[in-house]
Amino acid sequence: MQIGMMGLGRMGANMVRRLMRAGHQCVVYDINADAVAALVKDGAIGASTMEEFISRLSKPRTAWLMLPAAITPKIADQVAALMEDGDTVVDGGNSYYHDAVDQAAELAKKGIDFVDVGTSGGVWGLERGYCLMIGGPDRAVKRLDPIFAALAPGADPGATPDKAAGTAPFGYLHCGPSGAGHFVKMVHNGIEYGVMAAYAEGMNILKAANAGKEKRAADAETSPLPTPQYYQFDIDLPAVAEVWRHGSVIGSWLLDLTAGALKDDPALAKFGGRVSDSGEGRWTLKAAIDTGVPAPVLSSALFDRFSSQGESAFADKLLSAMRFAFGGHVEKKG
Amino acid sequence: MQIGMMGLGRMGANMVRRLMRAGHQCVVYDINADAVAALVKDGAIGASTMEEFISRLSKPRTAWLMLPAAITPKIADQVAALMEDGDTVVDGGNSYYHDAVDQAAELAKKGIDFVDVGTSGGVWGLERGYCLMIGGPDRAVKRLDPIFAALAPGADPGATPDKAAGTAPFGYLHCGPSGAGHFVKMVHNGIEYGVMAAYAEGMNILKAANAGKEKRAADAETSPLPTPQYYQFDIDLPAVAEVWRHGSVIGSWLLDLTAGALKDDPALAKFGGRVSDSGEGRWTLKAAIDTGVPAPVLSSALFDRFSSQGESAFADKLLSAMRFAFGGHVEKKG
Amino acid sequence: MQIGMMGLGRMGANMVRRLMRAGHQCVVYDINADAVAALVKDGAIGASTMEEFISRLSKPRTAWLMLPAAITPKIADQVAALMEDGDTVVDGGNSYYHDAVDQAAELAKKGIDFVDVGTSGGVWGLERGYCLMIGGPDRAVKRLDPIFAALAPGADPGATPDKAAGTAPFGYLHCGPSGAGHFVKMVHNGIEYGVMAAYAEGMNILKAANAGKEKRAADAETSPLPTPQYYQFDIDLPAVAEVWRHGSVIGSWLLDLTAGALKDDPALAKFGGRVSDSGEGRWTLKAAIDTGVPAPVLSSALFDRFSSQGESAFADKLLSAMRFAFGGHVEKKG
Amino acid sequence: MQIGMMGLGRMGANMVRRLMRAGHQCVVYDINADAVAALVKDGAIGASTMEEFISRLSKPRTAWLMLPAAITPKIADQVAALMEDGDTVVDGGNSYYHDAVDQAAELAKKGIDFVDVGTSGGVWGLERGYCLMIGGPDRAVKRLDPIFAALAPGADPGATPDKAAGTAPFGYLHCGPSGAGHFVKMVHNGIEYGVMAAYAEGMNILKAANAGKEKRAADAETSPLPTPQYYQFDIDLPAVAEVWRHGSVIGSWLLDLTAGALKDDPALAKFGGRVSDSGEGRWTLKAAIDTGVPAPVLSSALFDRFSSQGESAFADKLLSAMRFAFGGHVEKKG
């Protein structure tokens, strides 16, 4: 079937390619004309304005947006203004699910369906397929089933699940009304932060397994290492990450990637350690707080990222100031 | 080759079976004679005392222990007392790596090698193979390579890694001197706690996504749900766990198991929520503390288990007592 | 000067008493006529409807609301509808500062000043005075200075701070425009959660100092206590709380209350350990998340309260389900 | 009475002065002869070797050590070697309570009493008095009562507690057998870390209250500030710390110090934010882990210090590496 894709960055462009490989027709638009041209060369129908983009879609139209969260609501409004009863706007970005709830209610007044699709898979999705978490009205979600099926990975090799019993084994799921897709994706990313941090902390502990070999200051500002004889291991981190991929309880796709990254660059020298967060972890925590659900692991993972961005600085200065005030402790140099 | 296995519980018995399937000869012993008999029926050589067990081993002997951590050091001593120069004791249990460091030094005086093998794979290891993290002297570790290779999963289907470049892609790894195997396994389990908690917290947030449908008390002791319109989703948790298995960033073996568990029993009604911990998470944290490595996610996961065991009770009573003291707040009933 | 107080619960009634003791005239109203009557007996001017309450105030009128957060915005609107240019609404409750920002902007259109006053001091404020964190337009805040000064504790005994240099040493502070008072009070309470939890966790550890005297299961589901000889202390918790009040670094008013509570009831037998939270801790965390500030301690304190309310239950069941799935672990009974 | 003090640093020297003011005789020794000379000028009896130090003490002798934890056990052994039945060694430093348990058992064989005294009060103790947490045999603790009473702050002004009912109101407490004093002090410091972090995090949130005024990048690597209108406050941190000292629930001695530090240097420009930890927080956590007591707040506080020392660096690099691997995310510059 036909679909329009707007926003041809890393994610959007690859999704278009995966859809075209499956035989779907894609009308594409981006403010970056080069991105449009590249896909036209691969067989897509290009548009050079939003109006042209909409006009090239056959009714009922479907415009799928893959845009930064910050601008999605505004663009969705502009797109919807060019649409009519029976058309559908899909937001496949990392948007806040509140916006989906609100916007769906707004567009429903005009008979336009709003479908929010949490899309996981990253730069690997083109080959592996994307895991899709979908929210929206049944009518639109059913109509778009061939699109979702093409983007998703499909059933496991050798498995033959019954689609009538649900699409989850095929890698896509209608999670509920508008907002439910982004809600589930939000929590997915919250979990992702926690899982990533668990590996990162563990690897950091392994790296310190040779701490007993280092000379340590013996002053009142340095906690002594109590049993240096137990910290004499030089652990080969890339090899450990690799071995865990085979038969251990903590095997995962993130571990696969971690093993690959450590193999290429065991000291991770090309990274500085400033870890961004793009919003979903924050929203997950807010949902936990609103509903009174404890989330100590997910919050610890988020706050570590904040600290990596330098945001503990003032708090840490204050701790030093207190230590100086009550005990005359002077800061050690790093 | 031949190996002796002592401790024929869930793990030990399956490991014997996997070794025999690969053509190895197994001498087996357990204080539970039925466990011995069951394996003898499958082709193992049984022993009814520790002395008989050792006497049936050909030199250089290898006695592999799969015993509870609490008794392993004592039994290892008894086994070693029956051994001689060139023999090997393997501890494959969830033992504290400190014990391995100490015991290896002790046995080395007699020329006996001590090999510590962290063994991951649980009840699935018989079919999937076990991930092995190995510490100990080169001599013994090299000699036992066929045993490790048979227990481990082996290379991925279709992959043909070069064993000369390392055994990690085959699912086993010589991590360093005695203690290194249990150290790496300890951190593995620490990570496991964190990863499990990340999924559990996320699922708990998804479960609360319909909080806006519930009536909520409107008194000064109850924090209001600020935007009930955004918490109207009835999320199908088994389906979400299933869809995440296909193409998402958080796909993992633990998620596979979670999806299976939720499919069988969506409300998890047969579980009470008292989560044990068997020591490795605690030791991981102690290693982090000794070496000054931050581990907020791993510690949050551990402490949640302690709380699930009822160990926050006094602290929580004290919080209620303070709230009563400064504000006259009376506890709400649960 | 004259002031109207609406909401005569624990906080409001005591504040009226403290104001009358300082010679101020109080017009009072509550839907509970008994609460009004009790204060009238003490010298206040009572009102039996909101209209009467407003009509008894001299211009420019000041109506101070001490109401639950959930109903404050609605009542403030009703009160403001009876007011005119130059009048002032004060919200002294534990309200969300967003509401203050919004409401101040709304009322400003009618020339009515909105002043938000975070009020700390609890049931002890009548005698000790209340710490006041104030947000709002200069005009109103200056006009109400005598009221604030009377409610606040005043300068420390023997101290003679210069009010021209700021009112903070007197126990009240104009923190900024409307919303700033509730913002500062919100963070105050967030800190309060953290401080309370620090004491509670520490006391819980002290209580466990005799763990080595207890018999412990020695099975695979129980982590052994490694060095029982170091956990043989029966600590007298009330005495420790008391001694810390005298010269230690952690002396505080909350510790004073803790010592009192433990003295009265060392086992805290009358408390069940279900710890409510009234919103401010949640809002503090949301502000931290919005602004990217790490707050691991404050969030841990909040999440412990959620857990005490039973909200970890499903997450913990899921952990048990995973442990059963990968390792055949069966839950221990509590 | 007479007492010997060895270790005349910040703490030891001031304690000697406080004891002499109370009329006690002090024999003093330090490897730094200047430190000895300074106290001799103030009336102490100096010694220039350890042997001379011991020989100048009258029997039964008491040698109080105020030394770094790392060297205390060794020096205590040397001192004890010069003593005899009935003498007492006091360790007043921040030592690990395990050492006290072990050393007391060792010295008891020779009839020498070992008394461990956790000493809180910092550089202010000379004037305010020290809070003393004491472990050891009754005989020695009773004999030293005049010394403890002189070092401690004494009863609150105006209060007349009954010493027969306990010494806690006077600021010193016999907490139990040898080790109990350092155990209680250890937990005291663990709490201290938590309380300090609660203030520091809260102040950091207040500092960010003007985040809505700053321009923020609008790219996919930056989480947007959702409601800038609610983050427009320029909070005067020194004034807030000051106002909280007067009547608020979170008044404390640490807050007093914080207010002073912020008043002197609102930006805390002279601190870099590298926060040391001297061991007690680590030991507190280990005790919590050993006994299965949840301590999420205390551990968060400790781990933040580790992070401030740069120890999250590798973990954070690994997070960046994973983000690059799955999503092509490139690190932002700080």
mmCIF file of C-alpha atoms in Angstrom, chain B residues 249 282 285-286 288-290 292-296 299 302-303 306-307 311-312 326, chain D residues 249 282 285-286 288-290 292-296 299 302-303 306-307 311-312 326:
data_model
loop_
_atom_site.group_PDB
_atom_site.id
_atom_site.type_symbol
_atom_site.label_atom_id
_atom_site.label_comp_id
_atom_site.label_asym_id
_atom_site.label_seq_id
_atom_site.Cartn_x
_atom_site.Cartn_y
_atom_site.Cartn_z
ATOM 1 C CA VAL B 249 16.660 -2.507 22.001
ATOM 2 C CA ARG B 282 25.937 -8.526 48.117
ATOM 3 C CA LEU B 285 28.387 -4.338 46.111
ATOM 4 C CA LYS B 286 31.130 -4.933 48.621
ATOM 5 C CA ALA B 288 32.258 -1.802 44.449
ATOM 6 C CA ILE B 289 32.546 -0.237 47.890
ATOM 7 C CA ASP B 290 36.078 -1.525 48.459
ATOM 8 C CA GLY B 292 35.270 3.062 45.268
ATOM 9 C CA VAL B 293 33.197 2.327 42.171
ATOM 10 C CA PRO B 294 29.694 3.834 42.128
ATOM 11 C CA ALA B 295 26.983 1.214 41.714
ATOM 12 C CA PRO B 296 23.674 2.937 42.376
ATOM 13 C CA SER B 299 22.568 -1.456 44.957
ATOM 14 C CA LEU B 302 19.711 -5.443 45.925
ATOM 15 C CA PHE B 303 18.029 -3.204 48.469
ATOM 16 C CA PHE B 306 15.917 -6.748 51.120
ATOM 17 C CA SER B 307 12.752 -4.645 51.352
ATOM 18 C CA GLU B 311 13.677 -5.609 56.179
ATOM 19 C CA SER B 312 12.518 -1.993 55.755
ATOM 20 C CA PHE B 326 6.211 16.873 63.764
ATOM 21 C CA VAL D 249 11.274 20.938 60.089
ATOM 22 C CA ARG D 282 31.631 2.390 53.252
ATOM 23 C CA LEU D 285 26.992 0.032 53.820
ATOM 24 C CA LYS D 286 28.859 -3.205 54.327
ATOM 25 C CA ALA D 288 23.775 -3.047 55.930
ATOM 26 C CA ILE D 289 24.648 -5.579 53.243
ATOM 27 C CA ASP D 290 25.831 -8.187 55.729
ATOM 28 C CA GLY D 292 20.298 -7.533 54.813
ATOM 29 C CA VAL D 293 19.068 -4.064 55.766
ATOM 30 C CA PRO D 294 18.035 -1.821 52.857
ATOM 31 C CA ALA D 295 19.981 1.443 52.773
ATOM 32 C CA PRO D 296 19.207 3.092 49.438
ATOM 33 C CA SER D 299 24.298 4.183 49.450
ATOM 34 C CA LEU D 302 28.159 7.323 49.144
ATOM 35 C CA PHE D 303 28.064 6.555 45.443
ATOM 36 C CA PHE D 306 32.583 8.111 44.357
ATOM 37 C CA SER D 307 31.250 9.749 41.202
ATOM 38 C CA GLU D 311 34.932 6.886 39.390
ATOM 39 C CA SER D 312 31.901 6.751 37.072
ATOM 40 C CA PHE D 326 22.371 1.027 18.775
#
